[in-house]
PDB file of C-alpha atoms and ligand atoms in Angstrom:
ATOM      1  CA  GLU A 777      15.964   6.291 -22.528  1.00  0.00           C
ATOM      2  CA  TYR A 778      17.513   6.670 -19.052  1.00  0.00           C
ATOM      3  CA  ALA A 779      14.151   5.961 -17.445  1.00  0.00           C
ATOM      4  CA  ASP A 780      15.907   4.218 -14.572  1.00  0.00           C
ATOM      5  CA  THR A 781      18.829   6.657 -14.191  1.00  0.00           C
ATOM      6  CA  PRO A 782      18.283   9.270 -11.459  1.00  0.00           C
ATOM      7  CA  LEU A 783      20.226  12.007 -13.241  1.00  0.00           C
ATOM      8  CA  VAL A 784      21.861  12.594 -16.601  1.00  0.00           C
ATOM      9  CA  VAL A 785      23.458  15.982 -17.299  1.00  0.00           C
ATOM     10  CA  ARG A 786      24.544  16.443 -20.916  1.00  0.00           C
ATOM     11  CA  GLY A 787      26.475  19.308 -22.497  1.00  0.00           C
ATOM     12  CA  LEU A 788      25.276  21.767 -19.906  1.00  0.00           C
ATOM     13  CA  ARG A 789      26.189  25.417 -20.447  1.00  0.00           C
ATOM     14  CA  LYS A 790      24.935  28.489 -18.627  1.00  0.00           C
ATOM     15  CA  GLU A 791      25.770  32.031 -19.646  1.00  0.00           C
ATOM     16  CA  TYR A 792      24.276  34.786 -17.531  1.00  0.00           C
ATOM     17  CA  ALA A 793      22.645  37.848 -19.073  1.00  0.00           C
ATOM     18  CA  ASP A 794      25.858  39.843 -18.617  1.00  0.00           C
ATOM     19  CA  GLY A 795      27.668  37.297 -20.823  1.00  0.00           C
ATOM     20  CA  PHE A 796      29.467  35.625 -17.914  1.00  0.00           C
ATOM     21  CA  VAL A 797      29.919  31.907 -18.555  1.00  0.00           C
ATOM     22  CA  ALA A 798      29.287  30.288 -15.155  1.00  0.00           C
ATOM     23  CA  VAL A 799      29.052  26.760 -16.593  1.00  0.00           C
ATOM     24  CA  ALA A 800      30.925  26.121 -19.822  1.00  0.00           C
ATOM     25  CA  GLN A 801      30.489  22.398 -20.380  1.00  0.00           C
ATOM     26  CA  VAL A 802      29.296  19.892 -17.828  1.00  0.00           C
ATOM     27  CA  ASP A 803      28.444  16.211 -18.355  1.00  0.00           C
ATOM     28  CA  PHE A 804      27.885  13.650 -15.639  1.00  0.00           C
ATOM     29  CA  THR A 805      25.531  10.922 -14.500  1.00  0.00           C
ATOM     30  CA  VAL A 806      24.229   9.944 -11.075  1.00  0.00           C
ATOM     31  CA  GLU A 807      23.307   6.265 -10.727  1.00  0.00           C
ATOM     32  CA  ARG A 808      21.173   4.591  -8.089  1.00  0.00           C
ATOM     33  CA  GLY A 809      23.097   3.839  -4.895  1.00  0.00           C
ATOM     34  CA  GLN A 810      25.640   6.610  -5.473  1.00  0.00           C
ATOM     35  CA  VAL A 811      26.386   9.646  -3.334  1.00  0.00           C
ATOM     36  CA  VAL A 812      28.000  11.996  -5.844  1.00  0.00           C
ATOM     37  CA  GLY A 813      29.944  15.031  -4.671  1.00  0.00           C
ATOM     38  CA  LEU A 814      30.121  18.060  -6.944  1.00  0.00           C
ATOM     39  CA  LEU A 815      33.416  19.505  -5.723  1.00  0.00           C
ATOM     40  CA  GLY A 816      34.953  22.859  -6.585  1.00  0.00           C
ATOM     41  CA  PRO A 817      36.051  26.206  -5.162  1.00  0.00           C
ATOM     42  CA  ASN A 818      33.635  29.132  -4.798  1.00  0.00           C
ATOM     43  CA  GLY A 819      32.659  30.379  -8.224  1.00  0.00           C
ATOM     44  CA  ALA A 820      33.333  27.047  -9.969  1.00  0.00           C
ATOM     45  CA  GLY A 821      29.718  26.920 -11.115  1.00  0.00           C
ATOM     46  CA  LYS A 822      28.320  24.335  -8.701  1.00  0.00           C
ATOM     47  CA  THR A 823      25.306  26.315  -7.518  1.00  0.00           C
ATOM     48  CA  THR A 824      24.524  27.405 -11.066  1.00  0.00           C
ATOM     49  CA  SER A 825      24.618  23.766 -12.201  1.00  0.00           C
ATOM     50  CA  LEU A 826      22.320  22.671  -9.371  1.00  0.00           C
ATOM     51  CA  ARG A 827      19.891  25.537 -10.042  1.00  0.00           C
ATOM     52  CA  VAL A 828      19.722  24.531 -13.695  1.00  0.00           C
ATOM     53  CA  LEU A 829      19.145  20.902 -12.884  1.00  0.00           C
ATOM     54  CA  MET A 830      16.392  21.823 -10.435  1.00  0.00           C
ATOM     55  CA  GLY A 831      14.688  23.785 -13.199  1.00  0.00           C
ATOM     56  CA  LEU A 832      15.178  27.059 -11.298  1.00  0.00           C
ATOM     57  CA  THR A 833      17.059  28.617 -14.178  1.00  0.00           C
ATOM     58  CA  ARG A 834      17.238  27.711 -17.867  1.00  0.00           C
ATOM     59  CA  PRO A 835      20.409  26.349 -19.417  1.00  0.00           C
ATOM     60  CA  THR A 836      21.921  28.169 -22.374  1.00  0.00           C
ATOM     61  CA  LYS A 837      22.694  24.765 -23.900  1.00  0.00           C
ATOM     62  CA  GLY A 838      22.433  21.117 -22.981  1.00  0.00           C
ATOM     63  CA  GLU A 839      19.921  19.090 -21.066  1.00  0.00           C
ATOM     64  CA  VAL A 840      19.138  17.572 -17.707  1.00  0.00           C
ATOM     65  CA  LEU A 841      17.191  14.328 -17.469  1.00  0.00           C
ATOM     66  CA  VAL A 842      15.712  13.109 -14.180  1.00  0.00           C
ATOM     67  CA  PHE A 843      14.672   9.486 -14.666  1.00  0.00           C
ATOM     68  CA  GLY A 844      14.625  10.217 -18.365  1.00  0.00           C
ATOM     69  CA  HIS A 845      12.396  13.284 -18.110  1.00  0.00           C
ATOM     70  CA  ARG A 846      13.265  16.899 -18.671  1.00  0.00           C
ATOM     71  CA  LEU A 847      12.306  19.032 -15.732  1.00  0.00           C
ATOM     72  CA  THR A 848       9.466  21.377 -16.461  1.00  0.00           C
ATOM     73  CA  PRO A 849       7.126  23.024 -13.954  1.00  0.00           C
ATOM     74  CA  GLY A 850       4.532  20.500 -12.828  1.00  0.00           C
ATOM     75  CA  ALA A 851       6.350  17.542 -14.370  1.00  0.00           C
ATOM     76  CA  PRO A 852       5.287  14.325 -12.619  1.00  0.00           C
ATOM     77  CA  VAL A 853       8.921  13.380 -12.121  1.00  0.00           C
ATOM     78  CA  LEU A 854       9.264  16.274  -9.648  1.00  0.00           C
ATOM     79  CA  SER A 855       7.834  14.031  -6.931  1.00  0.00           C
ATOM     80  CA  ARG A 856      10.858  11.755  -7.356  1.00  0.00           C
ATOM     81  CA  LEU A 857      13.249  14.643  -6.662  1.00  0.00           C
ATOM     82  CA  GLY A 858      13.984  16.347  -3.347  1.00  0.00           C
ATOM     83  CA  ALA A 859      16.267  19.334  -3.020  1.00  0.00           C
ATOM     84  CA  LEU A 860      17.977  21.779  -0.751  1.00  0.00           C
ATOM     85  CA  VAL A 861      19.241  24.416  -3.158  1.00  0.00           C
ATOM     86  CA  GLU A 862      17.812  27.700  -1.985  1.00  0.00           C
ATOM     87  CA  GLY A 863      18.025  28.050   1.815  1.00  0.00           C
ATOM     88  CA  PRO A 864      14.554  27.302   3.209  1.00  0.00           C
ATOM     89  CA  GLY A 865      12.957  30.010   5.335  1.00  0.00           C
ATOM     90  CA  PHE A 866      11.689  28.293   8.465  1.00  0.00           C
ATOM     91  CA  LEU A 867       9.187  30.027  10.726  1.00  0.00           C
ATOM     92  CA  PRO A 868      11.070  30.539  14.002  1.00  0.00           C
ATOM     93  CA  HIS A 869       8.040  30.469  16.295  1.00  0.00           C
ATOM     94  CA  LEU A 870       6.903  27.056  15.014  1.00  0.00           C
ATOM     95  CA  SER A 871       8.521  23.754  15.946  1.00  0.00           C
ATOM     96  CA  GLY A 872      10.670  21.817  13.502  1.00  0.00           C
ATOM     97  CA  ILE A 873       7.942  19.305  12.813  1.00  0.00           C
ATOM     98  CA  GLU A 874       5.295  22.020  12.351  1.00  0.00           C
ATOM     99  CA  ASN A 875       7.544  23.688   9.782  1.00  0.00           C
ATOM    100  CA  LEU A 876       7.900  20.432   7.869  1.00  0.00           C
ATOM    101  CA  ARG A 877       4.147  19.788   7.892  1.00  0.00           C
ATOM    102  CA  LEU A 878       3.499  23.306   6.659  1.00  0.00           C
ATOM    103  CA  TYR A 879       6.019  22.858   3.877  1.00  0.00           C
ATOM    104  CA  TRP A 880       4.597  19.498   2.819  1.00  0.00           C
ATOM    105  CA  ARG A 881       1.073  20.878   2.695  1.00  0.00           C
ATOM    106  CA  SER A 882       2.295  23.758   0.537  1.00  0.00           C
ATOM    107  CA  THR A 883       3.538  21.249  -2.055  1.00  0.00           C
ATOM    108  CA  GLY A 884      -0.022  19.984  -2.433  1.00  0.00           C
ATOM    109  CA  ARG A 885       1.111  16.375  -2.218  1.00  0.00           C
ATOM    110  CA  PRO A 886      -0.803  13.716  -0.289  1.00  0.00           C
ATOM    111  CA  ASP A 887       0.394  11.518   2.558  1.00  0.00           C
ATOM    112  CA  ALA A 888       1.707  14.285   4.757  1.00  0.00           C
ATOM    113  CA  GLU A 889       2.597  11.878   7.533  1.00  0.00           C
ATOM    114  CA  ALA A 890       3.664   8.911   5.463  1.00  0.00           C
ATOM    115  CA  HIS A 891       7.408   9.451   5.488  1.00  0.00           C
ATOM    116  CA  LEU A 892       7.732  12.240   8.020  1.00  0.00           C
ATOM    117  CA  ASP A 893       9.089  10.074  10.809  1.00  0.00           C
ATOM    118  CA  GLU A 894      11.479   8.306   8.508  1.00  0.00           C
ATOM    119  CA  ALA A 895      12.908  11.549   7.112  1.00  0.00           C
ATOM    120  CA  LEU A 896      13.314  12.941  10.614  1.00  0.00           C
ATOM    121  CA  GLU A 897      15.011   9.814  11.806  1.00  0.00           C
ATOM    122  CA  ILE A 898      17.443   9.725   8.912  1.00  0.00           C
ATOM    123  CA  ALA A 899      18.281  13.398   9.471  1.00  0.00           C
ATOM    124  CA  GLY A 900      18.917  12.581  13.128  1.00  0.00           C
ATOM    125  CA  LEU A 901      16.870  15.337  14.726  1.00  0.00           C
ATOM    126  CA  GLY A 902      15.407  13.235  17.528  1.00  0.00           C
ATOM    127  CA  ASP A 903      13.216  14.987  20.078  1.00  0.00           C
ATOM    128  CA  ALA A 904      14.467  18.369  18.904  1.00  0.00           C
ATOM    129  CA  VAL A 905      11.721  18.378  16.256  1.00  0.00           C
ATOM    130  CA  GLN A 906       9.245  19.363  18.977  1.00  0.00           C
ATOM    131  CA  ARG A 907      11.199  22.509  19.832  1.00  0.00           C
ATOM    132  CA  LYS A 908      10.669  25.882  18.247  1.00  0.00           C
ATOM    133  CA  VAL A 909      13.050  26.528  15.371  1.00  0.00           C
ATOM    134  CA  ARG A 910      14.271  29.744  16.973  1.00  0.00           C
ATOM    135  CA  THR A 911      16.022  27.626  19.632  1.00  0.00           C
ATOM    136  CA  TYR A 912      17.914  25.634  16.982  1.00  0.00           C
ATOM    137  CA  SER A 913      21.652  25.809  16.417  1.00  0.00           C
ATOM    138  CA  HIS A 914      22.927  26.294  12.884  1.00  0.00           C
ATOM    139  CA  GLY A 915      23.626  22.555  12.645  1.00  0.00           C
ATOM    140  CA  MET A 916      20.083  21.694  13.680  1.00  0.00           C
ATOM    141  CA  ARG A 917      18.623  24.071  11.104  1.00  0.00           C
ATOM    142  CA  GLN A 918      20.767  22.372   8.489  1.00  0.00           C
ATOM    143  CA  ARG A 919      19.441  18.991   9.581  1.00  0.00           C
ATOM    144  CA  LEU A 920      15.885  20.265   9.440  1.00  0.00           C
ATOM    145  CA  ALA A 921      16.520  21.597   5.929  1.00  0.00           C
ATOM    146  CA  ILE A 922      17.879  18.210   4.907  1.00  0.00           C
ATOM    147  CA  ALA A 923      14.895  16.436   6.487  1.00  0.00           C
ATOM    148  CA  GLN A 924      12.649  18.755   4.478  1.00  0.00           C
ATOM    149  CA  ALA A 925      14.417  17.818   1.257  1.00  0.00           C
ATOM    150  CA  MET A 926      13.977  14.139   2.205  1.00  0.00           C
ATOM    151  CA  LEU A 927      10.225  14.344   2.801  1.00  0.00           C
ATOM    152  CA  GLY A 928       8.486  11.728   0.709  1.00  0.00           C
ATOM    153  CA  LEU A 929      11.842   9.909   0.413  1.00  0.00           C
ATOM    154  CA  PRO A 930      12.554  11.091  -3.145  1.00  0.00           C
ATOM    155  CA  GLU A 931      14.659   8.732  -5.224  1.00  0.00           C
ATOM    156  CA  LEU A 932      17.036  11.569  -6.118  1.00  0.00           C
ATOM    157  CA  LEU A 933      18.141  13.981  -3.417  1.00  0.00           C
ATOM    158  CA  VAL A 934      20.045  17.149  -4.420  1.00  0.00           C
ATOM    159  CA  LEU A 935      21.752  19.213  -1.708  1.00  0.00           C
ATOM    160  CA  ASP A 936      23.765  22.424  -2.159  1.00  0.00           C
ATOM    161  CA  GLU A 937      26.518  22.627   0.471  1.00  0.00           C
ATOM    162  CA  PRO A 938      24.462  20.871   3.178  1.00  0.00           C
ATOM    163  CA  THR A 939      27.347  20.791   5.640  1.00  0.00           C
ATOM    164  CA  ASP A 940      27.969  24.515   5.372  1.00  0.00           C
ATOM    165  CA  GLY A 941      28.848  25.670   8.874  1.00  0.00           C
ATOM    166  CA  LEU A 942      28.857  22.202  10.435  1.00  0.00           C
ATOM    167  CA  ASP A 943      31.829  21.032  12.501  1.00  0.00           C
ATOM    168  CA  PRO A 944      33.872  17.902  11.652  1.00  0.00           C
ATOM    169  CA  PRO A 945      31.889  15.484  13.886  1.00  0.00           C
ATOM    170  CA  GLN A 946      28.654  16.740  12.330  1.00  0.00           C
ATOM    171  CA  ILE A 947      30.146  16.313   8.861  1.00  0.00           C
ATOM    172  CA  ALA A 948      31.114  12.749   9.748  1.00  0.00           C
ATOM    173  CA  GLU A 949      27.539  12.126  10.795  1.00  0.00           C
ATOM    174  CA  MET A 950      26.287  13.563   7.529  1.00  0.00           C
ATOM    175  CA  ARG A 951      28.287  10.884   5.781  1.00  0.00           C
ATOM    176  CA  LYS A 952      26.273   8.248   7.580  1.00  0.00           C
ATOM    177  CA  VAL A 953      22.997  10.002   6.836  1.00  0.00           C
ATOM    178  CA  LEU A 954      23.642  10.374   3.106  1.00  0.00           C
ATOM    179  CA  ARG A 955      25.188   6.941   2.580  1.00  0.00           C
ATOM    180  CA  GLU A 956      22.251   5.344   4.310  1.00  0.00           C
ATOM    181  CA  TYR A 957      19.883   7.398   2.240  1.00  0.00           C
ATOM    182  CA  ALA A 958      21.456   6.154  -0.992  1.00  0.00           C
ATOM    183  CA  ARG A 959      21.001   2.521  -0.019  1.00  0.00           C
ATOM    184  CA  ASP A 960      17.898   0.817  -1.377  1.00  0.00           C
ATOM    185  CA  GLY A 961      18.596   2.305  -4.791  1.00  0.00           C
ATOM    186  CA  ARG A 962      18.149   5.966  -4.005  1.00  0.00           C
ATOM    187  CA  ALA A 963      20.775   8.517  -5.121  1.00  0.00           C
ATOM    188  CA  VAL A 964      22.275  11.717  -3.745  1.00  0.00           C
ATOM    189  CA  LEU A 965      24.019  14.650  -5.431  1.00  0.00           C
ATOM    190  CA  VAL A 966      25.728  17.034  -3.029  1.00  0.00           C
ATOM    191  CA  SER A 967      27.920  20.091  -3.679  1.00  0.00           C
ATOM    192  CA  SER A 968      30.901  21.053  -1.582  1.00  0.00           C
ATOM    193  CA  HIS A 969      34.071  23.135  -1.721  1.00  0.00           C
ATOM    194  CA  LEU A 970      35.897  20.846   0.723  1.00  0.00           C
ATOM    195  CA  LEU A 971      37.826  17.844  -0.546  1.00  0.00           C
ATOM    196  CA  ALA A 972      37.920  16.231   2.912  1.00  0.00           C
ATOM    197  CA  GLU A 973      34.164  16.488   3.192  1.00  0.00           C
ATOM    198  CA  VAL A 974      33.568  14.840  -0.170  1.00  0.00           C
ATOM    199  CA  GLU A 975      36.083  12.187   0.784  1.00  0.00           C
ATOM    200  CA  GLN A 976      34.090  11.457   3.949  1.00  0.00           C
ATOM    201  CA  THR A 977      30.630  11.678   2.486  1.00  0.00           C
ATOM    202  CA  CYS A 978      30.584  10.537  -1.130  1.00  0.00           C
ATOM    203  CA  THR A 979      31.055   7.401  -3.170  1.00  0.00           C
ATOM    204  CA  HIS A 980      31.798   9.346  -6.364  1.00  0.00           C
ATOM    205  CA  VAL A 981      33.098  12.806  -7.148  1.00  0.00           C
ATOM    206  CA  VAL A 982      32.802  15.286 -10.011  1.00  0.00           C
ATOM    207  CA  VAL A 983      35.440  18.014  -9.729  1.00  0.00           C
ATOM    208  CA  MET A 984      34.501  21.391 -11.226  1.00  0.00           C
ATOM    209  CA  HIS A 985      36.780  24.296 -11.926  1.00  0.00           C
ATOM    210  CA  LYS A 986      35.871  27.478 -13.808  1.00  0.00           C
ATOM    211  CA  GLY A 987      32.695  26.001 -15.221  1.00  0.00           C
ATOM    212  CA  GLU A 988      34.204  22.741 -16.429  1.00  0.00           C
ATOM    213  CA  ILE A 989      34.729  19.240 -15.112  1.00  0.00           C
ATOM    214  CA  VAL A 990      38.406  18.585 -14.510  1.00  0.00           C
ATOM    215  CA  ALA A 991      38.114  15.103 -12.980  1.00  0.00           C
ATOM    216  CA  SER A 992      35.463  12.564 -12.092  1.00  0.00           C
ATOM    217  CA  GLY A 993      35.152   9.029 -10.818  1.00  0.00           C
ATOM    218  CA  GLU A 994      35.082   6.995  -7.649  1.00  0.00           C
ATOM    219  CA  VAL A 995      36.252   8.922  -4.613  1.00  0.00           C
ATOM    220  CA  ALA A 996      39.002   6.404  -3.878  1.00  0.00           C
ATOM    221  CA  ASP A 997      40.478   6.932  -7.355  1.00  0.00           C
ATOM    222  CA  ILE A 998      40.202  10.713  -7.484  1.00  0.00           C
ATOM    223  CA  VAL A 999      41.142  11.831  -4.011  1.00  0.00           C
ATOM    224  CA  GLY A1000      44.720  10.556  -4.037  1.00  0.00           C
ATOM    225  CA  ASP A1001      45.224  12.359  -7.324  1.00  0.00           C
ATOM    226  CA  SER A1002      47.777  15.141  -6.865  1.00  0.00           C
ATOM    227  CA  PRO A1003      46.254  17.715  -9.266  1.00  0.00           C
ATOM    228  CA  VAL A1004      43.026  17.612  -7.272  1.00  0.00           C
ATOM    229  CA  ALA A1005      44.824  17.853  -3.934  1.00  0.00           C
ATOM    230  CA  GLN A1006      46.829  20.780  -5.295  1.00  0.00           C
ATOM    231  CA  PHE A1007      43.754  22.510  -6.565  1.00  0.00           C
ATOM    232  CA  GLU A1008      42.206  22.219  -3.136  1.00  0.00           C
ATOM    233  CA  VAL A1009      45.190  23.926  -1.506  1.00  0.00           C
ATOM    234  CA  SER A1010      45.682  26.692  -4.048  1.00  0.00           C
ATOM    235  CA  ASP A1011      42.128  27.617  -4.984  1.00  0.00           C
ATOM    236  CA  VAL A1012      39.847  27.117  -2.035  1.00  0.00           C
TER     237      VAL A1012
HETATM  238  P1  LIG B1317      29.654  29.035  -4.452  1.00  0.00           P
HETATM  239  O1  LIG B1317      30.322  27.965  -3.647  1.00  0.00           O
HETATM  240  O2  LIG B1317      30.150  30.413  -4.120  1.00  0.00           O
HETATM  241  O3  LIG B1317      28.168  28.949  -4.517  1.00  0.00           O
HETATM  242  P2  LIG B1317      29.638  27.955  -7.059  1.00  0.00           P
HETATM  243  O4  LIG B1317      30.658  26.996  -7.551  1.00  0.00           O
HETATM  244  O5  LIG B1317      28.364  27.406  -6.618  1.00  0.00           O
HETATM  245  O6  LIG B1317      30.240  28.813  -5.905  1.00  0.00           O
HETATM  246  P3  LIG B1317      28.144  29.675  -8.724  1.00  0.00           P
HETATM  247  O7  LIG B1317      27.363  30.236  -7.602  1.00  0.00           O
HETATM  248  O8  LIG B1317      27.489  28.751  -9.654  1.00  0.00           O
HETATM  249  O9  LIG B1317      29.464  29.005  -8.194  1.00  0.00           O
HETATM  250  O10 LIG B1317      28.721  30.909  -9.531  1.00  0.00           O
HETATM  251  C1  LIG B1317      29.566  30.751 -10.661  1.00  0.00           C
HETATM  252  C2  LIG B1317      29.897  32.136 -11.178  1.00  0.00           C
HETATM  253  O11 LIG B1317      28.736  32.726 -11.765  1.00  0.00           O
HETATM  254  C3  LIG B1317      30.369  33.090 -10.105  1.00  0.00           C
HETATM  255  O12 LIG B1317      31.531  33.753 -10.566  1.00  0.00           O
HETATM  256  C4  LIG B1317      29.222  34.064  -9.955  1.00  0.00           C
HETATM  257  O13 LIG B1317      29.696  35.374  -9.649  1.00  0.00           O
HETATM  258  C5  LIG B1317      28.548  34.040 -11.301  1.00  0.00           C
HETATM  259  N1  LIG B1317      27.103  34.317 -11.200  1.00  0.00           N
HETATM  260  C6  LIG B1317      26.218  33.700 -10.387  1.00  0.00           C
HETATM  261  N2  LIG B1317      24.970  34.176 -10.571  1.00  0.00           N
HETATM  262  C7  LIG B1317      25.062  35.134 -11.513  1.00  0.00           C
HETATM  263  C8  LIG B1317      24.110  36.018 -12.148  1.00  0.00           C
HETATM  264  N3  LIG B1317      22.824  35.982 -11.846  1.00  0.00           N
HETATM  265  N4  LIG B1317      24.577  36.870 -13.099  1.00  0.00           N
HETATM  266  C9  LIG B1317      25.903  36.877 -13.420  1.00  0.00           C
HETATM  267  N5  LIG B1317      26.850  36.088 -12.870  1.00  0.00           N
HETATM  268  C10 LIG B1317      26.430  35.229 -11.926  1.00  0.00           C
END
């Protein structure tokens, strides 16, 4: 079941040890070709949801299926999933490309060079990959982090606030990067607290508020919706 669906999240609930319910009830699906934005104000439960679906923390209830498989450490399906959830710690005295090679080797996967150029090209780093990371701007570090998540061209790419700290032209470029990535049947799930950013970047949106989904659907249908616009103004 769902063997060809990048992501199915069903009845997800996460209570922290102190009893705080960060995610009360979350259900959504990410299909091939979609760029899905998980939109909500700080504290809505986006990061918690992404950490659960990456297998970094266990859900209290519910399940996450990546191409029909539950995520467990060492699961073969992990190679079909790329993520930027925890900020990667790059080594500042190494170049961008050296950092990526080091990372790829640490994953123990073969074909270090196979998709390196492609990932770098999609992330738009250009010749900057030869420069030491300590010379990078915040935006370039973000791009490098995204390129890292794209290594091996995983069929499902999960990014937590990838445009954090980027300016509007850079955000517009991110739209191109992620939309292109999702072509050829790949899929992207990206979190954000900015409605305008989701509007620019995503094909579909899942709106979260206080641990629950309050709206979801195609961006064109959701964005003009006044409750969502209101929520953006009052809560973010
Ligand atoms: P942000 O944009 O700030 O990352 P978010 O929507 O991603 O927001 P989460 O980070 O998932 O939200 O946090 C949801 C709620 O869970 C927050 O109120 C947070 O304080 C709480 N929370 C997060 N981690 C823990 C923890 N380990 N123990 C208890 N509460 C936590």
